Amino acid sequence: MASFSNLFSPDLIEGISDVLVSAEQIEQRVSELGRAISVDYAGKNPLLVGVLKGVLIFMADILRAITVPVEVDFIAVSTYSPETRDKGLVRLLKDLETPLNGRHVLFIEDVVDTGLTLNYLLSNLRTRSPASLEVCTLFNKSRHRLVDLPIKYTGFDLPDRFVVGYGLDHRERYRNLPFVALLTPQVVHSGRKET
Ligand code: PRP
């Protein structure tokens, strides 16, 4: 805590126990991912698709780490209830504005946990006839994976812990931290689902 506690308001970092992935580590890895994507998608004008809201910070950074032309669009989903979430049923709140027919689509995620959200969205997007459809996730939590998913680019494999920061929230809080951190058990257990 000592290294960052003087940089942030005490009420922002209250409840944080440890930094799991530093801002420098994230910056380095995002830069590597951006280089790989730039090579693989040169000349293809890919469409980067993000699912709100957690992806917003990673999307902003990966876009700037890519050195070839790209376009970007967003989708928003909601679960009907905890029970339907467990079945992988999600509701589209905001659809894409861009037609996918014939496009090289790269789906950008902040974190894949059970994989149910991504599985639903990939099935949905595949029906729109993209030329290709691949996945890039910054964080991968595979301990509770329920569906096998083809993830082409992964930033970090994370342990089975509740993490916040760099877009990830706990009750909508902590998204604006530039690093990924662990919460104290007291805060975790006062919250909702873990991603
Ligand atoms: C997170 C994340 C993924 C999903 C992954 O979103 O952005 O979309 O959970 O979980 P899964 O693999 O178990 O389906 P969340 O529902 O927390 O919403 P948010 O992005 O608005 O915070």
XYZ file of N, CA, C and O and ligand atoms in Angstrom:
802
model
N 0.821 -1.214 0.000
C 0.000 0.000 0.000
C 0.854 1.263 0.000
O 0.479 2.253 -0.594
N 2.030 1.181 0.640
C 2.819 2.393 0.818
C 3.184 3.040 -0.506
O 3.216 4.268 -0.617
N 3.405 2.226 -1.553
C 3.886 2.780 -2.807
C 2.830 3.592 -3.541
O 3.158 4.434 -4.354
N 1.575 3.358 -3.321
C 0.554 4.114 -4.056
C -0.412 4.865 -3.148
O -1.203 5.662 -3.628
N -0.328 4.638 -1.846
C -1.355 5.202 -0.974
C -1.330 6.726 -0.961
O -2.340 7.353 -0.674
N -0.163 7.310 -1.288
C -0.111 8.774 -1.305
C -0.567 9.360 -2.637
O -0.633 10.572 -2.793
N -0.866 8.504 -3.620
C -1.275 8.987 -4.951
C -2.788 9.090 -5.096
O -3.274 9.753 -5.996
N -3.524 8.404 -4.243
C -4.969 8.323 -4.421
C -5.694 8.741 -3.140
O -5.163 8.594 -2.044
N -6.893 9.206 -3.346
C -7.729 9.577 -2.216
C -7.947 8.341 -1.327
O -8.226 7.250 -1.847
N -7.839 8.487 -0.017
C -8.012 7.330 0.872
C -9.339 6.613 0.660
O -9.409 5.383 0.765
N -10.386 7.358 0.314
C -11.667 6.660 0.138
C -11.750 5.919 -1.195
O -12.646 5.107 -1.393
N -10.810 6.172 -2.128
C -10.763 5.363 -3.340
C -10.070 4.032 -3.057
O -10.525 2.977 -3.502
N -8.972 4.061 -2.345
C -8.196 2.825 -2.163
C -8.564 2.060 -0.892
O -8.009 0.988 -0.632
N -9.526 2.586 -0.162
C -10.000 1.845 1.008
C -10.546 0.488 0.556
O -11.313 0.410 -0.405
N -10.123 -0.568 1.221
C -10.595 -1.907 0.853
C -9.623 -2.665 -0.029
O -9.801 -3.855 -0.276
N -8.582 -1.994 -0.517
C -7.597 -2.672 -1.368
C -6.502 -3.267 -0.494
O -5.955 -2.597 0.383
N -6.190 -4.550 -0.747
C -5.153 -5.180 0.081
C -3.806 -5.241 -0.632
O -2.775 -5.045 -0.005
N -3.798 -5.505 -1.920
C -2.530 -5.643 -2.650
C -2.692 -5.267 -4.111
O -3.774 -5.439 -4.677
N -1.601 -4.813 -4.702
C -1.577 -4.635 -6.161
C -1.175 -5.963 -6.777
O -0.140 -6.533 -6.423
N -2.009 -6.460 -7.693
C -1.723 -7.758 -8.322
C -0.975 -7.573 -9.640
O -0.042 -8.313 -9.942
N -1.400 -6.593 -10.440
C -0.723 -6.279 -11.704
C -0.514 -4.768 -11.730
O -1.488 -4.003 -11.656
N 0.727 -4.352 -11.833
C 1.024 -2.916 -11.764
C 0.670 -2.206 -13.067
O 0.542 -2.842 -14.130
N 0.568 -0.885 -12.987
C 0.296 -0.086 -14.191
C 1.403 -0.285 -15.223
O 1.133 -0.346 -16.432
N 2.633 -0.426 -14.769
C 3.768 -0.617 -15.692
C 3.675 -1.978 -16.386
O 3.943 -2.094 -17.582
N 3.308 -2.998 -15.636
C 3.161 -4.337 -16.242
C 2.039 -4.331 -17.282
O 2.167 -4.931 -18.347
N 0.949 -3.650 -16.963
C -0.166 -3.575 -17.915
C 0.275 -2.826 -19.176
O 0.027 -3.285 -20.305
N 0.944 -1.717 -18.990
C 1.375 -0.913 -20.138
C 2.277 -1.735 -21.061
O 2.130 -1.720 -22.292
N 3.211 -2.462 -20.463
C 4.143 -3.295 -21.233
C 3.406 -4.380 -22.022
O 3.637 -4.596 -23.210
N 2.466 -5.047 -21.352
C 1.754 -6.161 -21.996
C 0.802 -5.641 -23.075
O 0.678 -6.261 -24.141
N 0.144 -4.521 -22.809
C -0.764 -3.951 -23.813
C 0.032 -3.560 -25.059
O -0.400 -3.771 -26.199
N 1.216 -3.059 -24.833
C 2.076 -2.686 -25.952
C 2.456 -3.920 -26.784
O 2.422 -3.898 -28.026
N 2.760 -5.032 -26.106
C 3.088 -6.280 -26.821
C 1.883 -6.791 -27.603
O 2.005 -7.215 -28.757
N 0.712 -6.754 -26.971
C -0.502 -7.205 -27.665
C -0.773 -6.328 -28.888
O -1.151 -6.822 -29.952
N -0.581 -5.037 -28.719
C -0.813 -4.111 -29.830
C 0.113 -4.406 -31.005
O -0.319 -4.360 -32.169
N 1.346 -4.731 -30.700
C 2.300 -5.065 -31.780
C 1.863 -6.330 -32.504
O 1.887 -6.399 -33.739
N 1.455 -7.353 -31.749
C 1.039 -8.623 -32.367
C -0.199 -8.412 -33.235
O -0.279 -8.915 -34.371
N -1.156 -7.661 -32.721
C -2.393 -7.408 -33.483
C -2.073 -6.597 -34.737
O -2.631 -6.854 -35.819
N -1.157 -5.649 -34.627
C -0.797 -4.819 -35.791
C -0.205 -5.666 -36.912
O -0.479 -5.428 -38.097
N 0.601 -6.654 -36.541
C 1.195 -7.551 -37.553
C 0.109 -8.429 -38.164
O -0.025 -8.539 -39.387
N -0.704 -9.045 -37.306
C -1.698 -10.010 -37.788
C -2.804 -9.360 -38.620
O -3.391 -10.007 -39.495
N -3.110 -8.105 -38.345
C -4.248 -7.460 -39.011
C -3.832 -6.376 -40.009
O -4.683 -5.601 -40.470
N -2.573 -6.350 -40.377
C -2.125 -5.359 -41.369
C -2.918 -5.528 -42.658
O -3.063 -6.646 -43.174
N -3.461 -4.446 -43.164
C -4.207 -4.482 -44.432
C -5.624 -5.010 -44.311
O -6.322 -5.143 -45.321
N -6.073 -5.347 -43.118
C -7.406 -5.954 -42.957
C -8.444 -4.994 -42.380
O -9.616 -5.342 -42.270
N -8.052 -3.804 -41.976
C -8.959 -2.823 -41.369
C -9.926 -3.480 -40.382
O -11.151 -3.430 -40.563
N -9.405 -4.122 -39.325
C -10.284 -4.854 -38.415
C -11.237 -3.941 -37.659
O -10.966 -2.761 -37.475
N -12.344 -4.552 -37.228
C -13.284 -3.860 -36.341
C -13.092 -4.414 -34.938
O -13.277 -5.612 -34.706
N -12.704 -3.553 -34.021
C -12.573 -3.959 -32.622
C -13.921 -3.767 -31.949
O -14.494 -2.668 -31.987
N -14.421 -4.837 -31.327
C -15.717 -4.791 -30.660
C -15.507 -4.996 -29.163
O -14.895 -5.978 -28.740
N -16.016 -4.064 -28.361
C -15.886 -4.176 -26.915
C -17.236 -4.279 -26.253
O -18.222 -3.724 -26.740
N -17.289 -5.014 -25.133
C -18.527 -5.097 -24.361
C -18.380 -4.231 -23.117
O -17.451 -4.369 -22.335
N -19.317 -3.291 -23.001
C -19.266 -2.303 -21.911
C -19.667 -2.944 -20.584
O -20.389 -3.921 -20.568
N -19.215 -2.388 -19.412
C -18.398 -1.195 -19.363
C -16.933 -1.486 -19.071
O -16.084 -0.636 -19.274
N -16.668 -2.653 -18.512
C -15.332 -2.937 -17.996
C -14.210 -2.775 -19.003
O -13.074 -2.487 -18.638
N -14.528 -2.946 -20.297
C -13.485 -2.929 -21.322
C -12.996 -1.525 -21.669
O -12.011 -1.359 -22.385
N -13.649 -0.495 -21.152
C -13.404 0.839 -21.704
C -11.957 1.297 -21.582
O -11.423 1.920 -22.512
N -11.278 0.974 -20.502
C -9.903 1.449 -20.345
C -8.947 0.621 -21.201
O -8.072 1.164 -21.882
N -9.128 -0.686 -21.204
C -8.289 -1.539 -22.055
C -8.492 -1.168 -23.519
O -7.525 -1.090 -24.286
N -9.735 -0.924 -23.917
C -9.993 -0.571 -25.317
C -9.248 0.712 -25.693
O -8.623 0.787 -26.761
N -9.303 1.690 -24.820
C -8.627 2.959 -25.126
C -7.120 2.750 -25.286
O -6.489 3.345 -26.164
N -6.550 1.891 -24.464
C -5.104 1.676 -24.524
C -4.690 0.765 -25.681
O -3.684 1.013 -26.344
N -5.460 -0.299 -25.917
C -5.069 -1.210 -27.009
C -5.230 -0.512 -28.365
O -4.417 -0.706 -29.269
N -6.246 0.338 -28.480
C -6.413 1.097 -29.729
C -5.153 1.900 -30.038
O -4.673 1.936 -31.178
N -4.600 2.537 -28.992
C -3.427 3.383 -29.210
C -2.142 2.587 -29.333
O -1.116 3.129 -29.735
N -2.188 1.290 -28.992
C -1.006 0.429 -29.156
C -0.992 -0.248 -30.518
O -0.007 -0.890 -30.878
N -2.090 -0.130 -31.264
C -2.182 -0.737 -32.599
C -1.746 0.299 -33.629
O -2.187 1.448 -33.592
N -0.882 -0.130 -34.534
C -0.249 0.829 -35.451
C -0.740 0.698 -36.884
O -0.096 1.203 -37.813
N -1.862 -0.021 -37.078
C -2.477 -0.116 -38.409
C -3.908 0.412 -38.293
O -4.438 0.512 -37.172
N -4.563 0.744 -39.425
C -5.934 1.270 -39.331
C -6.897 0.265 -38.686
O -6.853 -0.929 -39.002
N -7.728 0.755 -37.775
C -8.763 -0.068 -37.144
C -10.015 0.778 -36.963
O -9.964 2.006 -36.984
N -11.133 0.102 -36.775
C -12.365 0.784 -36.377
C -12.822 0.192 -35.048
O -12.363 -0.891 -34.661
N -13.718 0.881 -34.361
C -14.151 0.413 -33.044
C -15.662 0.565 -32.885
O -16.271 1.491 -33.438
N -16.257 -0.381 -32.174
C -17.687 -0.304 -31.870
C -17.910 -1.002 -30.520
O -17.037 -1.745 -30.058
N -19.060 -0.737 -29.925
C -19.331 -1.284 -28.589
C -20.695 -1.941 -28.542
O -21.620 -1.571 -29.269
N -20.789 -2.906 -27.641
C -22.037 -3.605 -27.388
C -22.250 -3.551 -25.869
O -21.272 -3.509 -25.117
N -23.495 -3.509 -25.431
C -23.756 -3.528 -23.987
C -24.762 -4.626 -23.691
O -25.735 -4.815 -24.432
N -24.514 -5.362 -22.621
C -25.398 -6.459 -22.255
C -25.763 -6.366 -20.789
O -25.109 -5.685 -20.004
N -26.808 -7.088 -20.433
C -27.196 -7.180 -19.035
C -27.713 -8.587 -18.802
O -28.215 -9.235 -19.722
N -27.561 -9.051 -17.575
C -28.147 -10.349 -17.268
C -29.577 -10.123 -16.798
O -29.905 -9.093 -16.220
N -30.439 -11.080 -17.053
C -31.822 -10.965 -16.586
C -31.877 -11.144 -15.072
O -32.599 -10.461 -14.370
N -31.079 -12.100 -14.573
C -31.048 -12.404 -13.137
C -29.821 -13.279 -12.906
O -29.235 -13.793 -13.855
N -29.412 -13.477 -11.644
C -28.269 -14.375 -11.392
C -28.508 -15.763 -11.971
O -27.580 -16.419 -12.458
N -29.754 -16.233 -11.943
C -30.043 -17.578 -12.452
C -29.824 -17.655 -13.961
O -29.222 -18.597 -14.470
N -30.299 -16.643 -14.689
C -30.132 -16.682 -16.142
C -28.683 -16.456 -16.518
O -28.204 -16.972 -17.515
N -27.953 -15.679 -15.697
C -26.524 -15.496 -15.977
C -25.819 -16.853 -15.962
O -24.988 -17.139 -16.803
N -26.185 -17.697 -14.972
C -25.551 -19.011 -14.865
C -25.824 -19.870 -16.088
O -25.087 -20.798 -16.380
N -26.908 -19.567 -16.793
C -27.220 -20.331 -18.003
C -26.649 -19.653 -19.249
O -26.877 -20.107 -20.361
N -25.975 -18.533 -19.053
C -25.371 -17.858 -20.189
C -26.353 -17.028 -20.984
O -26.100 -16.679 -22.135
N -27.510 -16.739 -20.387
C -28.500 -15.926 -21.106
C -28.284 -14.461 -20.762
O -28.394 -14.071 -19.596
N -27.958 -13.675 -21.734
C -27.804 -12.241 -21.498
C -28.678 -11.474 -22.478
O -29.067 -11.988 -23.528
N -28.971 -10.254 -22.122
C -29.890 -9.412 -22.894
C -29.069 -8.294 -23.531
O -28.261 -7.656 -22.848
N -29.265 -8.059 -24.806
C -28.548 -6.955 -25.471
C -29.186 -5.630 -25.075
O -30.368 -5.413 -25.306
N -28.404 -4.740 -24.485
C -28.907 -3.402 -24.136
C -28.584 -2.402 -25.229
O -29.308 -1.451 -25.473
N -27.432 -2.609 -25.857
C -27.011 -1.735 -26.960
C -26.320 -2.605 -27.989
O -25.357 -3.296 -27.670
N -26.824 -2.564 -29.200
C -26.217 -3.377 -30.261
C -25.134 -2.571 -30.976
O -25.011 -1.351 -30.793
N -24.371 -3.262 -31.817
C -23.356 -2.597 -32.626
C -24.019 -1.693 -33.653
O -25.142 -1.950 -34.090
N -23.300 -0.660 -34.047
C -23.794 0.200 -35.124
C -23.222 -0.227 -36.463
O -23.703 0.178 -37.512
N -22.165 -1.042 -36.437
C -21.438 -1.406 -37.652
C -21.885 -2.775 -38.165
O -21.863 -3.742 -37.399
N -22.254 -2.902 -39.440
C -22.527 -4.235 -40.001
C -21.243 -5.071 -39.999
O -20.164 -4.550 -40.281
N -21.363 -6.359 -39.683
C -20.165 -7.204 -39.568
C -19.880 -8.016 -40.821
O -18.812 -8.620 -40.947
N -20.842 -8.028 -41.741
C -20.705 -8.846 -42.944
C -19.364 -8.589 -43.658
O -19.095 -7.462 -44.082
N -18.538 -9.639 -43.735
C -17.267 -9.531 -44.447
C -16.155 -8.827 -43.681
O -15.052 -8.682 -44.207
N -16.417 -8.413 -42.457
C -15.400 -7.688 -41.675
C -14.540 -8.645 -40.848
O -15.000 -9.689 -40.401
N -13.287 -8.243 -40.638
C -12.420 -8.964 -39.703
C -12.684 -8.367 -38.322
O -12.321 -7.219 -38.052
N -13.325 -9.162 -37.457
C -13.765 -8.661 -36.157
C -12.842 -9.210 -35.062
O -12.583 -10.408 -34.990
N -12.369 -8.309 -34.226
C -11.574 -8.705 -33.066
C -12.348 -8.285 -31.820
O -12.532 -7.093 -31.558
N -12.820 -9.276 -31.075
C -13.609 -8.998 -29.880
C -12.656 -8.719 -28.724
O -11.781 -9.518 -28.415
N -12.818 -7.564 -28.098
C -11.926 -7.138 -27.020
C -12.661 -7.261 -25.681
O -13.738 -6.694 -25.514
N -12.062 -8.003 -24.745
C -12.654 -8.167 -23.405
C -11.662 -7.728 -22.348
O -10.445 -7.856 -22.532
N -12.184 -7.232 -21.241
C -11.302 -6.957 -20.096
C -10.993 -8.248 -19.364
O -9.847 -8.529 -19.026
N -12.035 -9.058 -19.095
C -11.804 -10.308 -18.370
C -12.775 -11.381 -18.856
O -13.936 -11.094 -19.154
N -12.254 -12.588 -18.996
C -13.103 -13.748 -19.269
C -13.021 -14.649 -18.043
O -11.930 -15.035 -17.623
N -14.187 -14.946 -17.478
C -14.236 -15.740 -16.245
C -14.930 -17.070 -16.558
O -14.280 -18.023 -17.003
N -16.233 -17.154 -16.365
C -16.928 -18.388 -16.753
C -16.919 -18.576 -18.267
O -17.023 -19.687 -18.763
N -16.829 -17.472 -18.989
C -16.882 -17.518 -20.454
C -18.287 -17.435 -21.011
O -18.483 -17.392 -22.220
N -19.285 -17.376 -20.141
C -20.677 -17.406 -20.616
C -21.052 -16.156 -21.404
O -21.736 -16.237 -22.427
N -20.595 -14.998 -20.926
C -20.912 -13.752 -21.636
C -20.300 -13.780 -23.032
O -20.974 -13.515 -24.041
N -19.034 -14.127 -23.083
C -18.326 -14.151 -24.362
C -18.918 -15.204 -25.294
O -19.086 -14.963 -26.495
N -19.268 -16.350 -24.744
C -19.831 -17.424 -25.560
C -21.133 -16.967 -26.212
O -21.349 -17.169 -27.413
N -21.973 -16.303 -25.435
C -23.232 -15.792 -25.978
C -22.962 -14.769 -27.084
O -23.557 -14.808 -28.165
N -22.049 -13.849 -26.799
C -21.812 -12.767 -27.759
C -21.139 -13.288 -29.038
O -21.478 -12.851 -30.138
N -20.221 -14.239 -28.886
C -19.584 -14.785 -30.093
C -20.614 -15.506 -30.959
O -20.602 -15.378 -32.188
N -21.507 -16.254 -30.317
C -22.554 -16.944 -31.089
C -23.417 -15.939 -31.831
O -23.775 -16.130 -33.000
N -23.749 -14.852 -31.143
C -24.565 -13.802 -31.749
C -23.834 -13.168 -32.940
O -24.397 -13.009 -34.031
N -22.563 -12.812 -32.740
C -21.824 -12.110 -33.804
C -21.544 -13.014 -35.000
O -21.500 -12.555 -36.140
N -21.360 -14.327 -34.739
C -21.088 -15.252 -35.838
C -22.242 -15.301 -36.838
O -22.030 -15.529 -38.027
N -23.464 -15.060 -36.363
C -24.619 -15.106 -37.269
C -24.605 -13.939 -38.253
O -25.377 -13.912 -39.206
N -23.720 -12.959 -38.021
C -23.693 -11.764 -38.876
C -22.636 -11.850 -39.964
O -22.284 -10.841 -40.588
N -22.108 -13.056 -40.177
C -21.189 -13.354 -41.285
C -19.921 -12.494 -41.339
O -19.596 -11.920 -42.399
N -19.171 -12.385 -40.241
C -17.883 -11.686 -40.330
C -16.895 -12.530 -41.134
O -17.029 -13.760 -41.197
N -15.897 -11.888 -41.727
C -14.865 -12.633 -42.460
C -14.026 -13.444 -41.473
O -13.563 -14.545 -41.791
N -13.808 -12.891 -40.279
C -13.122 -13.628 -39.217
C -13.583 -13.054 -37.885
O -14.052 -11.913 -37.815
N -13.458 -13.862 -36.828
C -13.891 -13.429 -35.499
C -12.926 -14.023 -34.482
O -12.890 -15.235 -34.297
N -12.129 -13.173 -33.869
C -11.140 -13.624 -32.882
C -11.344 -12.844 -31.582
O -12.062 -11.830 -31.556
N -10.684 -13.311 -30.518
C -10.862 -12.710 -29.188
C -9.521 -12.285 -28.607
O -8.531 -13.022 -28.705
N -9.514 -11.104 -28.011
C -8.371 -10.625 -27.250
C -8.882 -10.238 -25.866
O -9.742 -9.370 -25.747
N -8.381 -10.894 -24.828
C -8.755 -10.494 -23.465
C -7.506 -10.098 -22.692
O -6.463 -10.751 -22.810
N -7.619 -9.037 -21.929
C -6.462 -8.625 -21.140
C -6.255 -9.578 -19.976
O -5.139 -9.971 -19.682
N -7.361 -9.966 -19.346
C -7.252 -10.849 -18.181
C -8.048 -12.129 -18.416
O -9.174 -12.083 -18.910
N -7.446 -13.233 -18.023
C -8.085 -14.531 -18.165
C -8.144 -15.202 -16.802
O -7.124 -15.373 -16.151
N -9.384 -15.519 -16.369
C -9.557 -16.253 -15.114
C -10.196 -17.587 -15.477
O -11.396 -17.653 -15.698
N -9.404 -18.639 -15.562
C -9.915 -19.893 -16.130
C -10.463 -20.868 -15.091
O -11.063 -21.873 -15.449
N -10.294 -20.541 -13.812
C -10.686 -21.494 -12.760
C -12.157 -21.892 -12.858
O -12.504 -23.044 -12.623
N -13.037 -20.939 -13.205
C -14.475 -21.228 -13.251
C -15.014 -21.272 -14.684
O -16.206 -21.078 -14.902
N -14.132 -21.529 -15.664
C -14.566 -21.547 -17.064
C -15.577 -22.678 -17.287
O -15.333 -23.813 -16.893
N -16.697 -22.328 -17.876
C -17.752 -23.312 -18.124
C -17.842 -23.705 -19.593
O -18.443 -24.724 -19.920
N -17.298 -22.869 -20.464
C -17.302 -23.189 -21.896
C -15.908 -22.971 -22.456
O -15.211 -22.033 -22.063
N -15.511 -23.859 -23.353
C -14.199 -23.750 -23.964
C -14.266 -22.702 -25.074
O -15.089 -22.810 -25.973
N -13.428 -21.686 -24.973
C -13.506 -20.585 -25.934
C -12.167 -20.391 -26.638
O -11.107 -20.526 -26.015
N -12.224 -20.045 -27.917
C -10.978 -19.793 -28.650
C -10.493 -18.369 -28.386
O -11.025 -17.417 -28.948
N -9.523 -18.215 -27.505
C -8.994 -16.876 -27.204
C -7.622 -16.737 -27.859
O -6.681 -17.444 -27.507
N -7.534 -15.854 -28.846
C -6.294 -15.739 -29.623
C -5.219 -14.950 -28.876
O -4.046 -15.284 -28.932
N -5.612 -13.877 -28.198
C -4.639 -13.028 -27.494
C -5.050 -12.902 -26.020
O -6.183 -12.517 -25.726
N -4.111 -13.221 -25.116
C -4.362 -13.085 -23.675
C -3.260 -12.237 -23.057
O -2.072 -12.465 -23.325
N -3.673 -11.275 -22.225
C -2.675 -10.442 -21.555
C -2.065 -11.113 -20.340
O -0.870 -11.364 -20.280
N -2.922 -11.449 -19.387
C -2.462 -12.040 -18.130
C -3.435 -13.134 -17.698
O -4.648 -12.949 -17.787
N -2.886 -14.238 -17.195
C -3.714 -15.229 -16.500
C -3.770 -14.820 -15.040
O -2.723 -14.591 -14.418
N -4.982 -14.715 -14.512
C -5.150 -14.272 -13.126
C -5.607 -15.432 -12.246
O -6.313 -16.337 -12.712
N -5.247 -15.386 -10.967
C -5.739 -16.408 -10.043
C -7.222 -16.201 -9.767
O -7.811 -15.193 -10.153
N -7.798 -17.160 -9.081
C -9.221 -17.127 -8.777
C -9.483 -16.192 -7.596
O -9.806 -16.635 -6.500
N -9.302 -14.923 -7.821
C -9.506 -13.911 -6.779
C -10.330 -12.770 -7.356
O -10.315 -12.526 -8.564
N -11.037 -12.077 -6.498
C -11.815 -10.912 -6.939
C -10.844 -9.754 -7.155
O -10.133 -9.356 -6.233
N -10.805 -9.238 -8.374
C -9.872 -8.153 -8.669
C -10.618 -6.922 -9.167
O -11.692 -7.027 -9.765
N -10.029 -5.777 -8.923
C -10.611 -4.498 -9.352
C -9.518 -3.622 -9.960
O -8.324 -3.875 -9.791
N -9.969 -2.579 -10.639
C -9.040 -1.618 -11.229
C -8.894 -1.824 -12.718
O -9.276 -2.856 -13.265
N -8.369 -0.815 -13.410
C -8.175 -0.848 -14.856
C -9.487 -1.272 -15.551
O -9.520 -2.131 -16.416
N -10.582 -0.681 -15.107
C -11.889 -0.964 -15.710
C -12.748 -1.912 -14.905
O -13.969 -1.901 -15.023
N -12.128 -2.763 -14.090
C -12.889 -3.759 -13.327
C -13.416 -3.126 -12.038
O -12.691 -2.392 -11.364
N -14.649 -3.468 -11.703
C -15.297 -2.789 -10.579
C -15.722 -3.738 -9.475
O -15.801 -4.956 -9.660
N -16.039 -3.132 -8.349
C -16.796 -3.800 -7.294
C -17.902 -2.819 -6.933
O -17.629 -1.723 -6.443
N -19.124 -3.172 -7.268
C -20.261 -2.253 -7.095
C -19.983 -0.897 -7.745
O -20.187 0.148 -7.127
N -19.476 -0.948 -8.977
C -19.191 0.238 -9.809
C -18.014 1.082 -9.302
O -17.718 2.126 -9.878
N -17.332 0.629 -8.282
C -16.213 1.387 -7.743
C -14.888 0.790 -8.202
O -14.834 -0.372 -8.579
N -13.842 1.567 -8.166
C -12.446 1.182 -8.426
C -12.072 1.103 -9.907
O -10.931 0.796 -10.226
N -13.016 1.340 -10.833
C -12.679 1.196 -12.255
C -11.527 2.116 -12.658
O -10.782 1.827 -13.585
N -11.407 3.268 -11.982
C -10.428 4.278 -12.400
C -9.033 4.074 -11.821
O -8.143 4.891 -12.080
N -8.802 2.984 -11.111
C -7.431 2.714 -10.671
C -6.600 2.263 -11.874
O -7.068 1.460 -12.686
N -5.352 2.713 -12.000
C -4.547 2.348 -13.183
C -3.880 0.982 -13.073
O -3.205 0.549 -14.000
N -4.066 0.302 -11.943
C -3.492 -1.037 -11.741
C -4.619 -1.994 -11.368
O -5.759 -1.565 -11.133
N -4.282 -3.277 -11.294
C -5.268 -4.278 -10.861
C -4.918 -4.713 -9.451
O -3.757 -5.009 -9.150
N -5.928 -4.708 -8.580
C -5.673 -4.932 -7.161
C -6.635 -5.960 -6.576
O -7.711 -6.219 -7.117
N -6.192 -6.529 -5.455
C -7.032 -7.434 -4.676
C -7.767 -6.635 -3.615
O -7.220 -5.655 -3.077
N -8.967 -7.069 -3.306
C -9.743 -6.434 -2.245
C -9.635 -7.253 -0.967
O -9.382 -8.462 -1.006
N -9.867 -6.609 0.152
C -9.923 -7.354 1.408
C -11.160 -8.267 1.382
O -12.161 -7.944 0.729
N -11.104 -9.382 2.088
C -12.272 -10.293 2.112
C -13.536 -9.592 2.582
O -14.623 -9.889 2.082
N -13.394 -8.652 3.502
C -14.593 -7.957 4.001
C -15.304 -7.222 2.882
O -16.532 -7.262 2.763
N -14.547 -6.555 2.029
C -15.167 -5.815 0.927
C -15.732 -6.784 -0.105
O -16.849 -6.617 -0.590
N -14.977 -7.831 -0.416
C -15.452 -8.803 -1.405
C -16.791 -9.380 -0.972
O -17.737 -9.459 -1.757
N -16.888 -9.760 0.283
C -18.099 -10.437 0.735
C -19.263 -9.482 0.975
O -20.389 -9.916 1.186
N -18.985 -8.192 0.888
C -20.094 -7.240 0.962
C -20.655 -6.978 -0.427
O -21.581 -6.211 -0.594
N -20.064 -7.638 -1.448
C -20.421 -7.296 -2.822
C -21.276 -8.313 -3.515
O -21.954 -9.109 -2.902
N -21.195 -8.258 -4.866
C -22.021 -9.118 -5.705
C -21.130 -10.108 -6.418
O -20.124 -10.531 -5.874
N -21.510 -10.500 -7.641
C -20.804 -11.554 -8.351
C -19.330 -11.210 -8.553
O -18.957 -10.043 -8.616
N -18.520 -12.241 -8.682
C -17.102 -12.039 -8.851
C -16.712 -12.096 -10.321
O -16.973 -13.087 -10.979
N -16.092 -11.029 -10.813
C -15.433 -11.086 -12.119
C -14.157 -10.304 -12.000
O -13.997 -9.481 -11.161
C -17.485 -8.677 -16.918
C -16.564 -8.683 -18.134
C -17.181 -9.691 -19.030
C -17.871 -10.640 -18.083
C -17.059 -11.877 -17.953
O -18.525 -7.793 -17.100
O -16.485 -7.422 -18.739
O -18.082 -9.120 -19.943
O -17.970 -10.012 -16.807
O -17.663 -12.792 -17.088
P -18.028 -14.262 -17.536
O -16.867 -14.826 -18.317
O -18.227 -15.002 -16.227
O -19.284 -14.224 -18.351
P -19.521 -7.396 -15.915
O -20.730 -8.283 -15.979
O -18.772 -7.391 -14.618
O -19.991 -5.955 -16.308
P -19.114 -4.604 -16.470
O -18.141 -4.854 -17.592
O -20.109 -3.557 -16.804
O -18.407 -4.368 -15.158
